[in-house]
Amino acid sequence: MKKLLLLVFLSGFSYAQYSIRSPYLLDPEKAIGYVDSCARFWNKAYDTTLGGFYTNIDRYGNLISSWGTNKNTLSEARDAYGYVRAFMMTGNETYLSYARNALDFMYHHAWDNTNTGWFTNLDKYGNPVNSKENKDAFNQHYALLGITACFEATADTLDLNWLMKGYRNNEQKLWDKRGDYEGYYDNVTFNWATKSGKSFNATVDAITTHVLYLYLLTGDAQYKDKLLRITDNILKYLVGSMDHQKTGFVEEFDSDWNQDDSQTMTIMGHVLKTAWCLGRVYQISPDTAYISAAQKLIKSVLDKGYDHELGGPYKDFNRTTGQMLMWGADTAKAWWQMEQAVTAGLELYDITKDVEYLRMADESLDFFMKYFVDHQYGEVYSDRTRYGKRVPQWGEEKGNSGKAAYHSTELGYYVYLYGNLFLRKEPVSLYYYFKADPGEREIPLYPLAIGDGRLKIKSVALNGEPYSNFTSAGRRLRIPSGVGGKFKVTFELNDISSVSKEEITRPETFSLSQNYPNPFNPVTRIRYSVDAEASHVSLKVYDVLGNLAAILVSEVKNPGQYEVSFDAKALSSGIYFCRLQSGSNTKTIKMTLLK
């Protein structure tokens, strides 16, 4: 297979080469088949008699009855998420039915009707194993994961009602409203009488599971406000603790955000997930503090917790000593932590164009697909040694109280989206199923967090036939009364920074860079060079919708290096693109104006 060679412009002065190794980034369409195989694996975990998905599943997809026949809420939510993403990528409606089965089991059995909130552990009939078991933010957040995904793909009001029921309960019962200490409590008693602690899980997982998408899917400012408040907690307490650690950050705090020094473990996957979340928040609320923090987080992993020889992050470390926690095993790696290296790497590469992040994503993905994926029986193993072998002390089960269809499928979903959109600049197609409704509807589509104006709908098909009732730039489907079915929606970048394959391999004597500063307010200097003899040179600035904002140069230039000043005092804050064109060569850079 011919490798895609990316030439990445670094610091505005030179090019660096990086050759992608993972077949799944060379051809992100492969992720569809991978996700399909993961979804097919979990079919065997479904209880056709009582409903719901069993939690403890062996390598072959069978119930490990000796571990118990429970059906935890976490498993149901994560399996529902996996099946929704599998439907969205393949169009196989059977997967949507499985997702609905998982959610129906939750809706009928997992909600605590006496005290509110979600039970954690259910038996095979759906009864709580212990109705007075303590609750925690981790499970209350993750219970909403599959519900949010299903609402995104179907706009079903049943899911919306349950999503809002769970979200409001979290806000009323888990959110600490004290101004100096606001944030989600980590642990609560079964009846919410006692609340304690703050943590990584209580904070970052709220973004991961539902708060980000609540804002994307509704556009309601209250959810953006909550998202930014959570992000402030991340910056202040998680990232804020890093300078005093050998690696990573503090993960456990008391209710007043004082560090819990009795807990010294830092998990590389948590550090990377935090960076990924900051990158996604930046996409919808550009604040350079978010990116600076994300870069700091990833640097911590790359400096102390990453395998630069074979690829992928290691598991766990003592944050105060910097030593790896071996757990009696080899230098192990975990499936979900590998996923965070891929998603965080691709997200940060899109924003910064720093090839170091692309390398991390590519190496981790290549290792994951070679050694974590069970190419014989499907799905992925939980853990592998540094060299991709089985960890002797641990099993090869595929499902347990912390593992279901979530992380494996999420990895494939974002490899498909990020790989096509961010790397190859190619369209992606996703499926949605919206039932016919008595009233007219307008449904917003947000397959991922992305900057305003960067993504548009290219085309839509309804039940296999072309469908034209949509708003491209606004990514909205307009569905008349009585119309419904399976929609195939193709998205593409509305980003003038997209370049052709010819542009990727152009000679380095043709260049464009923002000399200083970036972000800027309101003036910045732009440097460019041309190599064609007496060529007409065009240097123009566009906004994110492709509207011309300024013409900086439009004249014949001889070969050489040039610099020009761009004054944006008449423009609004936002993302702008500067395009250099000379003969058949084109180069575009992204700039941020912050007033």
PDB file of N, CA, C and O in Angstrom, residues 217-275:
ATOM      1  N   LEU A 217     -26.220  19.726  20.327  1.00  0.00           N
ATOM      2  CA  LEU A 217     -27.494  19.297  19.764  1.00  0.00           C
ATOM      3  C   LEU A 217     -28.625  20.291  19.998  1.00  0.00           C
ATOM      4  O   LEU A 217     -29.616  20.272  19.280  1.00  0.00           O
ATOM      5  N   THR A 218     -28.486  21.138  21.005  1.00  0.00           N
ATOM      6  CA  THR A 218     -29.569  22.080  21.298  1.00  0.00           C
ATOM      7  C   THR A 218     -29.181  23.532  21.035  1.00  0.00           C
ATOM      8  O   THR A 218     -30.050  24.363  20.786  1.00  0.00           O
ATOM      9  N   GLY A 219     -27.892  23.845  21.122  1.00  0.00           N
ATOM     10  CA  GLY A 219     -27.459  25.230  20.992  1.00  0.00           C
ATOM     11  C   GLY A 219     -27.842  26.093  22.173  1.00  0.00           C
ATOM     12  O   GLY A 219     -27.677  27.321  22.130  1.00  0.00           O
ATOM     13  N   ASP A 220     -28.329  25.484  23.234  1.00  0.00           N
ATOM     14  CA  ASP A 220     -28.795  26.225  24.401  1.00  0.00           C
ATOM     15  C   ASP A 220     -27.606  26.739  25.203  1.00  0.00           C
ATOM     16  O   ASP A 220     -26.724  25.973  25.603  1.00  0.00           O
ATOM     17  N   ALA A 221     -27.590  28.028  25.485  1.00  0.00           N
ATOM     18  CA  ALA A 221     -26.456  28.663  26.152  1.00  0.00           C
ATOM     19  C   ALA A 221     -26.214  28.106  27.554  1.00  0.00           C
ATOM     20  O   ALA A 221     -25.080  28.165  28.049  1.00  0.00           O
ATOM     21  N   GLN A 222     -27.243  27.569  28.209  1.00  0.00           N
ATOM     22  CA  GLN A 222     -27.041  27.056  29.570  1.00  0.00           C
ATOM     23  C   GLN A 222     -26.076  25.881  29.577  1.00  0.00           C
ATOM     24  O   GLN A 222     -25.304  25.709  30.532  1.00  0.00           O
ATOM     25  N   TYR A 223     -26.104  25.081  28.502  1.00  0.00           N
ATOM     26  CA  TYR A 223     -25.205  23.932  28.440  1.00  0.00           C
ATOM     27  C   TYR A 223     -23.782  24.372  28.106  1.00  0.00           C
ATOM     28  O   TYR A 223     -22.813  23.778  28.590  1.00  0.00           O
ATOM     29  N   LYS A 224     -23.650  25.398  27.297  1.00  0.00           N
ATOM     30  CA  LYS A 224     -22.316  25.929  27.032  1.00  0.00           C
ATOM     31  C   LYS A 224     -21.731  26.526  28.305  1.00  0.00           C
ATOM     32  O   LYS A 224     -20.541  26.351  28.603  1.00  0.00           O
ATOM     33  N   ASP A 225     -22.564  27.219  29.077  1.00  0.00           N
ATOM     34  CA  ASP A 225     -22.098  27.786  30.335  1.00  0.00           C
ATOM     35  C   ASP A 225     -21.617  26.682  31.269  1.00  0.00           C
ATOM     36  O   ASP A 225     -20.555  26.802  31.904  1.00  0.00           O
ATOM     37  N   LYS A 226     -22.371  25.591  31.353  1.00  0.00           N
ATOM     38  CA  LYS A 226     -21.959  24.479  32.211  1.00  0.00           C
ATOM     39  C   LYS A 226     -20.668  23.858  31.689  1.00  0.00           C
ATOM     40  O   LYS A 226     -19.752  23.532  32.463  1.00  0.00           O
ATOM     41  N   LEU A 227     -20.565  23.715  30.379  1.00  0.00           N
ATOM     42  CA  LEU A 227     -19.366  23.153  29.762  1.00  0.00           C
ATOM     43  C   LEU A 227     -18.130  23.984  30.120  1.00  0.00           C
ATOM     44  O   LEU A 227     -17.080  23.441  30.484  1.00  0.00           O
ATOM     45  N   LEU A 228     -18.252  25.291  30.043  1.00  0.00           N
ATOM     46  CA  LEU A 228     -17.115  26.159  30.328  1.00  0.00           C
ATOM     47  C   LEU A 228     -16.788  26.192  31.819  1.00  0.00           C
ATOM     48  O   LEU A 228     -15.627  26.348  32.208  1.00  0.00           O
ATOM     49  N   ARG A 229     -17.802  26.041  32.675  1.00  0.00           N
ATOM     50  CA  ARG A 229     -17.537  25.960  34.114  1.00  0.00           C
ATOM     51  C   ARG A 229     -16.741  24.690  34.446  1.00  0.00           C
ATOM     52  O   ARG A 229     -15.808  24.711  35.262  1.00  0.00           O
ATOM     53  N   ILE A 230     -17.127  23.586  33.811  1.00  0.00           N
ATOM     54  CA  ILE A 230     -16.389  22.338  34.008  1.00  0.00           C
ATOM     55  C   ILE A 230     -14.958  22.497  33.503  1.00  0.00           C
ATOM     56  O   ILE A 230     -13.997  22.058  34.147  1.00  0.00           O
ATOM     57  N   THR A 231     -14.820  23.141  32.353  1.00  0.00           N
ATOM     58  CA  THR A 231     -13.487  23.355  31.788  1.00  0.00           C
ATOM     59  C   THR A 231     -12.634  24.225  32.703  1.00  0.00           C
ATOM     60  O   THR A 231     -11.429  23.998  32.855  1.00  0.00           O
ATOM     61  N   ASP A 232     -13.241  25.201  33.340  1.00  0.00           N
ATOM     62  CA  ASP A 232     -12.510  26.018  34.314  1.00  0.00           C
ATOM     63  C   ASP A 232     -11.990  25.153  35.464  1.00  0.00           C
ATOM     64  O   ASP A 232     -10.871  25.351  35.961  1.00  0.00           O
ATOM     65  N   ASN A 233     -12.797  24.193  35.915  1.00  0.00           N
ATOM     66  CA  ASN A 233     -12.336  23.272  36.960  1.00  0.00           C
ATOM     67  C   ASN A 233     -11.125  22.466  36.498  1.00  0.00           C
ATOM     68  O   ASN A 233     -10.186  22.238  37.257  1.00  0.00           O
ATOM     69  N   ILE A 234     -11.179  22.035  35.238  1.00  0.00           N
ATOM     70  CA  ILE A 234     -10.056  21.272  34.683  1.00  0.00           C
ATOM     71  C   ILE A 234      -8.780  22.112  34.724  1.00  0.00           C
ATOM     72  O   ILE A 234      -7.718  21.647  35.161  1.00  0.00           O
ATOM     73  N   LEU A 235      -8.874  23.349  34.241  1.00  0.00           N
ATOM     74  CA  LEU A 235      -7.697  24.211  34.196  1.00  0.00           C
ATOM     75  C   LEU A 235      -7.179  24.521  35.595  1.00  0.00           C
ATOM     76  O   LEU A 235      -5.969  24.489  35.851  1.00  0.00           O
ATOM     77  N   LYS A 236      -8.096  24.829  36.502  1.00  0.00           N
ATOM     78  CA  LYS A 236      -7.699  25.300  37.822  1.00  0.00           C
ATOM     79  C   LYS A 236      -7.149  24.190  38.693  1.00  0.00           C
ATOM     80  O   LYS A 236      -6.136  24.384  39.402  1.00  0.00           O
ATOM     81  N   TYR A 237      -7.774  23.009  38.640  1.00  0.00           N
ATOM     82  CA  TYR A 237      -7.418  21.974  39.602  1.00  0.00           C
ATOM     83  C   TYR A 237      -6.609  20.828  38.991  1.00  0.00           C
ATOM     84  O   TYR A 237      -5.607  20.411  39.588  1.00  0.00           O
ATOM     85  N   LEU A 238      -7.017  20.299  37.875  1.00  0.00           N
ATOM     86  CA  LEU A 238      -6.267  19.188  37.278  1.00  0.00           C
ATOM     87  C   LEU A 238      -4.964  19.693  36.675  1.00  0.00           C
ATOM     88  O   LEU A 238      -3.873  19.316  37.111  1.00  0.00           O
ATOM     89  N   VAL A 239      -5.089  20.563  35.666  1.00  0.00           N
ATOM     90  CA  VAL A 239      -3.884  21.114  35.038  1.00  0.00           C
ATOM     91  C   VAL A 239      -3.101  21.950  36.051  1.00  0.00           C
ATOM     92  O   VAL A 239      -1.866  21.940  36.058  1.00  0.00           O
ATOM     93  N   GLY A 240      -3.825  22.628  36.926  1.00  0.00           N
ATOM     94  CA  GLY A 240      -3.175  23.470  37.928  1.00  0.00           C
ATOM     95  C   GLY A 240      -2.297  22.716  38.899  1.00  0.00           C
ATOM     96  O   GLY A 240      -1.431  23.311  39.546  1.00  0.00           O
ATOM     97  N   SER A 241      -2.498  21.422  39.029  1.00  0.00           N
ATOM     98  CA  SER A 241      -1.682  20.621  39.965  1.00  0.00           C
ATOM     99  C   SER A 241      -0.421  20.068  39.318  1.00  0.00           C
ATOM    100  O   SER A 241       0.435  19.507  40.015  1.00  0.00           O
ATOM    101  N   MET A 242      -0.263  20.216  38.013  1.00  0.00           N
ATOM    102  CA  MET A 242       0.785  19.490  37.294  1.00  0.00           C
ATOM    103  C   MET A 242       2.198  19.928  37.654  1.00  0.00           C
ATOM    104  O   MET A 242       3.122  19.111  37.669  1.00  0.00           O
ATOM    105  N   ASP A 243       2.399  21.205  37.918  1.00  0.00           N
ATOM    106  CA  ASP A 243       3.753  21.703  38.157  1.00  0.00           C
ATOM    107  C   ASP A 243       4.402  21.097  39.398  1.00  0.00           C
ATOM    108  O   ASP A 243       5.635  21.139  39.542  1.00  0.00           O
ATOM    109  N   HIS A 244       3.596  20.534  40.285  1.00  0.00           N
ATOM    110  CA  HIS A 244       4.130  19.957  41.522  1.00  0.00           C
ATOM    111  C   HIS A 244       4.171  18.431  41.472  1.00  0.00           C
ATOM    112  O   HIS A 244       4.388  17.785  42.501  1.00  0.00           O
ATOM    113  N   GLN A 245       3.976  17.843  40.276  1.00  0.00           N
ATOM    114  CA  GLN A 245       4.003  16.395  40.130  1.00  0.00           C
ATOM    115  C   GLN A 245       5.178  15.993  39.233  1.00  0.00           C
ATOM    116  O   GLN A 245       5.605  16.767  38.381  1.00  0.00           O
ATOM    117  N   LYS A 246       5.648  14.779  39.414  1.00  0.00           N
ATOM    118  CA  LYS A 246       6.681  14.258  38.523  1.00  0.00           C
ATOM    119  C   LYS A 246       6.093  13.931  37.155  1.00  0.00           C
ATOM    120  O   LYS A 246       6.768  14.046  36.134  1.00  0.00           O
ATOM    121  N   THR A 247       4.851  13.507  37.145  1.00  0.00           N
ATOM    122  CA  THR A 247       4.147  13.266  35.889  1.00  0.00           C
ATOM    123  C   THR A 247       2.649  13.310  36.141  1.00  0.00           C
ATOM    124  O   THR A 247       2.178  13.057  37.257  1.00  0.00           O
ATOM    125  N   GLY A 248       1.871  13.663  35.137  1.00  0.00           N
ATOM    126  CA  GLY A 248       0.423  13.665  35.251  1.00  0.00           C
ATOM    127  C   GLY A 248      -0.104  14.738  36.174  1.00  0.00           C
ATOM    128  O   GLY A 248       0.511  15.795  36.355  1.00  0.00           O
ATOM    129  N   PHE A 249      -1.281  14.477  36.763  1.00  0.00           N
ATOM    130  CA  PHE A 249      -1.911  15.445  37.647  1.00  0.00           C
ATOM    131  C   PHE A 249      -2.584  14.757  38.827  1.00  0.00           C
ATOM    132  O   PHE A 249      -2.708  13.527  38.865  1.00  0.00           O
ATOM    133  N   VAL A 250      -3.022  15.544  39.765  1.00  0.00           N
ATOM    134  CA  VAL A 250      -3.794  15.019  40.898  1.00  0.00           C
ATOM    135  C   VAL A 250      -5.178  14.640  40.391  1.00  0.00           C
ATOM    136  O   VAL A 250      -5.834  15.419  39.705  1.00  0.00           O
ATOM    137  N   GLU A 251      -5.646  13.433  40.757  1.00  0.00           N
ATOM    138  CA  GLU A 251      -6.938  12.953  40.265  1.00  0.00           C
ATOM    139  C   GLU A 251      -8.026  12.958  41.330  1.00  0.00           C
ATOM    140  O   GLU A 251      -9.207  12.930  41.000  1.00  0.00           O
ATOM    141  N   GLU A 252      -7.650  13.008  42.611  1.00  0.00           N
ATOM    142  CA  GLU A 252      -8.633  12.940  43.688  1.00  0.00           C
ATOM    143  C   GLU A 252      -8.505  14.172  44.593  1.00  0.00           C
ATOM    144  O   GLU A 252      -7.393  14.573  44.962  1.00  0.00           O
ATOM    145  N   PHE A 253      -9.659  14.743  44.973  1.00  0.00           N
ATOM    146  CA  PHE A 253      -9.710  15.933  45.820  1.00  0.00           C
ATOM    147  C   PHE A 253     -10.813  15.749  46.858  1.00  0.00           C
ATOM    148  O   PHE A 253     -11.699  14.906  46.697  1.00  0.00           O
ATOM    149  N   ASP A 254     -10.763  16.579  47.896  1.00  0.00           N
ATOM    150  CA  ASP A 254     -11.888  16.576  48.812  1.00  0.00           C
ATOM    151  C   ASP A 254     -12.973  17.508  48.285  1.00  0.00           C
ATOM    152  O   ASP A 254     -12.854  18.054  47.180  1.00  0.00           O
ATOM    153  N   SER A 255     -14.022  17.706  49.029  1.00  0.00           N
ATOM    154  CA  SER A 255     -15.162  18.494  48.543  1.00  0.00           C
ATOM    155  C   SER A 255     -14.812  19.951  48.296  1.00  0.00           C
ATOM    156  O   SER A 255     -15.485  20.629  47.519  1.00  0.00           O
ATOM    157  N   ASP A 256     -13.748  20.440  48.929  1.00  0.00           N
ATOM    158  CA  ASP A 256     -13.339  21.832  48.758  1.00  0.00           C
ATOM    159  C   ASP A 256     -12.173  21.970  47.777  1.00  0.00           C
ATOM    160  O   ASP A 256     -11.489  22.992  47.759  1.00  0.00           O
ATOM    161  N   TRP A 257     -11.955  20.928  46.976  1.00  0.00           N
ATOM    162  CA  TRP A 257     -10.899  20.915  45.964  1.00  0.00           C
ATOM    163  C   TRP A 257      -9.497  20.939  46.569  1.00  0.00           C
ATOM    164  O   TRP A 257      -8.534  21.347  45.908  1.00  0.00           O
ATOM    165  N   ASN A 258      -9.337  20.463  47.784  1.00  0.00           N
ATOM    166  CA  ASN A 258      -8.006  20.239  48.329  1.00  0.00           C
ATOM    167  C   ASN A 258      -7.503  18.881  47.853  1.00  0.00           C
ATOM    168  O   ASN A 258      -8.257  17.901  47.837  1.00  0.00           O
ATOM    169  N   GLN A 259      -6.250  18.809  47.471  1.00  0.00           N
ATOM    170  CA  GLN A 259      -5.698  17.577  46.940  1.00  0.00           C
ATOM    171  C   GLN A 259      -5.736  16.461  47.971  1.00  0.00           C
ATOM    172  O   GLN A 259      -5.461  16.676  49.147  1.00  0.00           O
ATOM    173  N   ASP A 260      -6.087  15.270  47.498  1.00  0.00           N
ATOM    174  CA  ASP A 260      -6.055  14.089  48.348  1.00  0.00           C
ATOM    175  C   ASP A 260      -4.693  13.429  48.160  1.00  0.00           C
ATOM    176  O   ASP A 260      -4.475  12.679  47.210  1.00  0.00           O
ATOM    177  N   ASP A 261      -3.759  13.702  49.066  1.00  0.00           N
ATOM    178  CA  ASP A 261      -2.396  13.202  48.914  1.00  0.00           C
ATOM    179  C   ASP A 261      -2.248  11.747  49.314  1.00  0.00           C
ATOM    180  O   ASP A 261      -1.158  11.179  49.189  1.00  0.00           O
ATOM    181  N   SER A 262      -3.326  11.129  49.790  1.00  0.00           N
ATOM    182  CA  SER A 262      -3.268   9.693  50.060  1.00  0.00           C
ATOM    183  C   SER A 262      -3.438   8.894  48.770  1.00  0.00           C
ATOM    184  O   SER A 262      -3.155   7.695  48.734  1.00  0.00           O
ATOM    185  N   GLN A 263      -3.912   9.565  47.731  1.00  0.00           N
ATOM    186  CA  GLN A 263      -4.061   8.939  46.420  1.00  0.00           C
ATOM    187  C   GLN A 263      -3.021   9.543  45.475  1.00  0.00           C
ATOM    188  O   GLN A 263      -3.094  10.726  45.149  1.00  0.00           O
ATOM    189  N   THR A 264      -2.059   8.746  45.060  1.00  0.00           N
ATOM    190  CA  THR A 264      -0.952   9.281  44.257  1.00  0.00           C
ATOM    191  C   THR A 264      -0.910   8.739  42.828  1.00  0.00           C
ATOM    192  O   THR A 264       0.020   9.043  42.089  1.00  0.00           O
ATOM    193  N   MET A 265      -1.900   7.956  42.431  1.00  0.00           N
ATOM    194  CA  MET A 265      -1.874   7.398  41.076  1.00  0.00           C
ATOM    195  C   MET A 265      -2.344   8.423  40.055  1.00  0.00           C
ATOM    196  O   MET A 265      -3.332   9.132  40.270  1.00  0.00           O
ATOM    197  N   THR A 266      -1.641   8.505  38.950  1.00  0.00           N
ATOM    198  CA  THR A 266      -2.098   9.272  37.799  1.00  0.00           C
ATOM    199  C   THR A 266      -2.143   8.332  36.603  1.00  0.00           C
ATOM    200  O   THR A 266      -1.241   7.510  36.415  1.00  0.00           O
ATOM    201  N   ILE A 267      -3.185   8.425  35.831  1.00  0.00           N
ATOM    202  CA  ILE A 267      -3.450   7.486  34.741  1.00  0.00           C
ATOM    203  C   ILE A 267      -3.238   8.208  33.417  1.00  0.00           C
ATOM    204  O   ILE A 267      -3.861   9.244  33.156  1.00  0.00           O
ATOM    205  N   MET A 268      -2.352   7.662  32.578  1.00  0.00           N
ATOM    206  CA  MET A 268      -2.007   8.337  31.328  1.00  0.00           C
ATOM    207  C   MET A 268      -3.229   8.543  30.432  1.00  0.00           C
ATOM    208  O   MET A 268      -3.348   9.554  29.740  1.00  0.00           O
ATOM    209  N   GLY A 269      -4.153   7.600  30.457  1.00  0.00           N
ATOM    210  CA  GLY A 269      -5.371   7.760  29.668  1.00  0.00           C
ATOM    211  C   GLY A 269      -6.212   8.919  30.144  1.00  0.00           C
ATOM    212  O   GLY A 269      -6.862   9.601  29.350  1.00  0.00           O
ATOM    213  N   HIS A 270      -6.219   9.176  31.452  1.00  0.00           N
ATOM    214  CA  HIS A 270      -6.961  10.315  31.984  1.00  0.00           C
ATOM    215  C   HIS A 270      -6.313  11.633  31.562  1.00  0.00           C
ATOM    216  O   HIS A 270      -7.008  12.597  31.237  1.00  0.00           O
ATOM    217  N   VAL A 271      -4.995  11.668  31.564  1.00  0.00           N
ATOM    218  CA  VAL A 271      -4.290  12.873  31.137  1.00  0.00           C
ATOM    219  C   VAL A 271      -4.592  13.150  29.666  1.00  0.00           C
ATOM    220  O   VAL A 271      -4.885  14.293  29.272  1.00  0.00           O
ATOM    221  N   LEU A 272      -4.556  12.115  28.841  1.00  0.00           N
ATOM    222  CA  LEU A 272      -4.816  12.282  27.403  1.00  0.00           C
ATOM    223  C   LEU A 272      -6.282  12.615  27.140  1.00  0.00           C
ATOM    224  O   LEU A 272      -6.591  13.431  26.262  1.00  0.00           O
ATOM    225  N   LYS A 273      -7.184  11.972  27.882  1.00  0.00           N
ATOM    226  CA  LYS A 273      -8.611  12.275  27.690  1.00  0.00           C
ATOM    227  C   LYS A 273      -8.898  13.736  28.026  1.00  0.00           C
ATOM    228  O   LYS A 273      -9.691  14.398  27.341  1.00  0.00           O
ATOM    229  N   THR A 274      -8.248  14.244  29.063  1.00  0.00           N
ATOM    230  CA  THR A 274      -8.431  15.646  29.427  1.00  0.00           C
ATOM    231  C   THR A 274      -7.961  16.561  28.300  1.00  0.00           C
ATOM    232  O   THR A 274      -8.629  17.552  27.972  1.00  0.00           O
ATOM    233  N   ALA A 275      -6.838  16.226  27.695  1.00  0.00           N
ATOM    234  CA  ALA A 275      -6.340  17.014  26.560  1.00  0.00           C
ATOM    235  C   ALA A 275      -7.320  16.963  25.399  1.00  0.00           C
ATOM    236  O   ALA A 275      -7.584  17.986  24.735  1.00  0.00           O
TER     237      ALA A 275
END
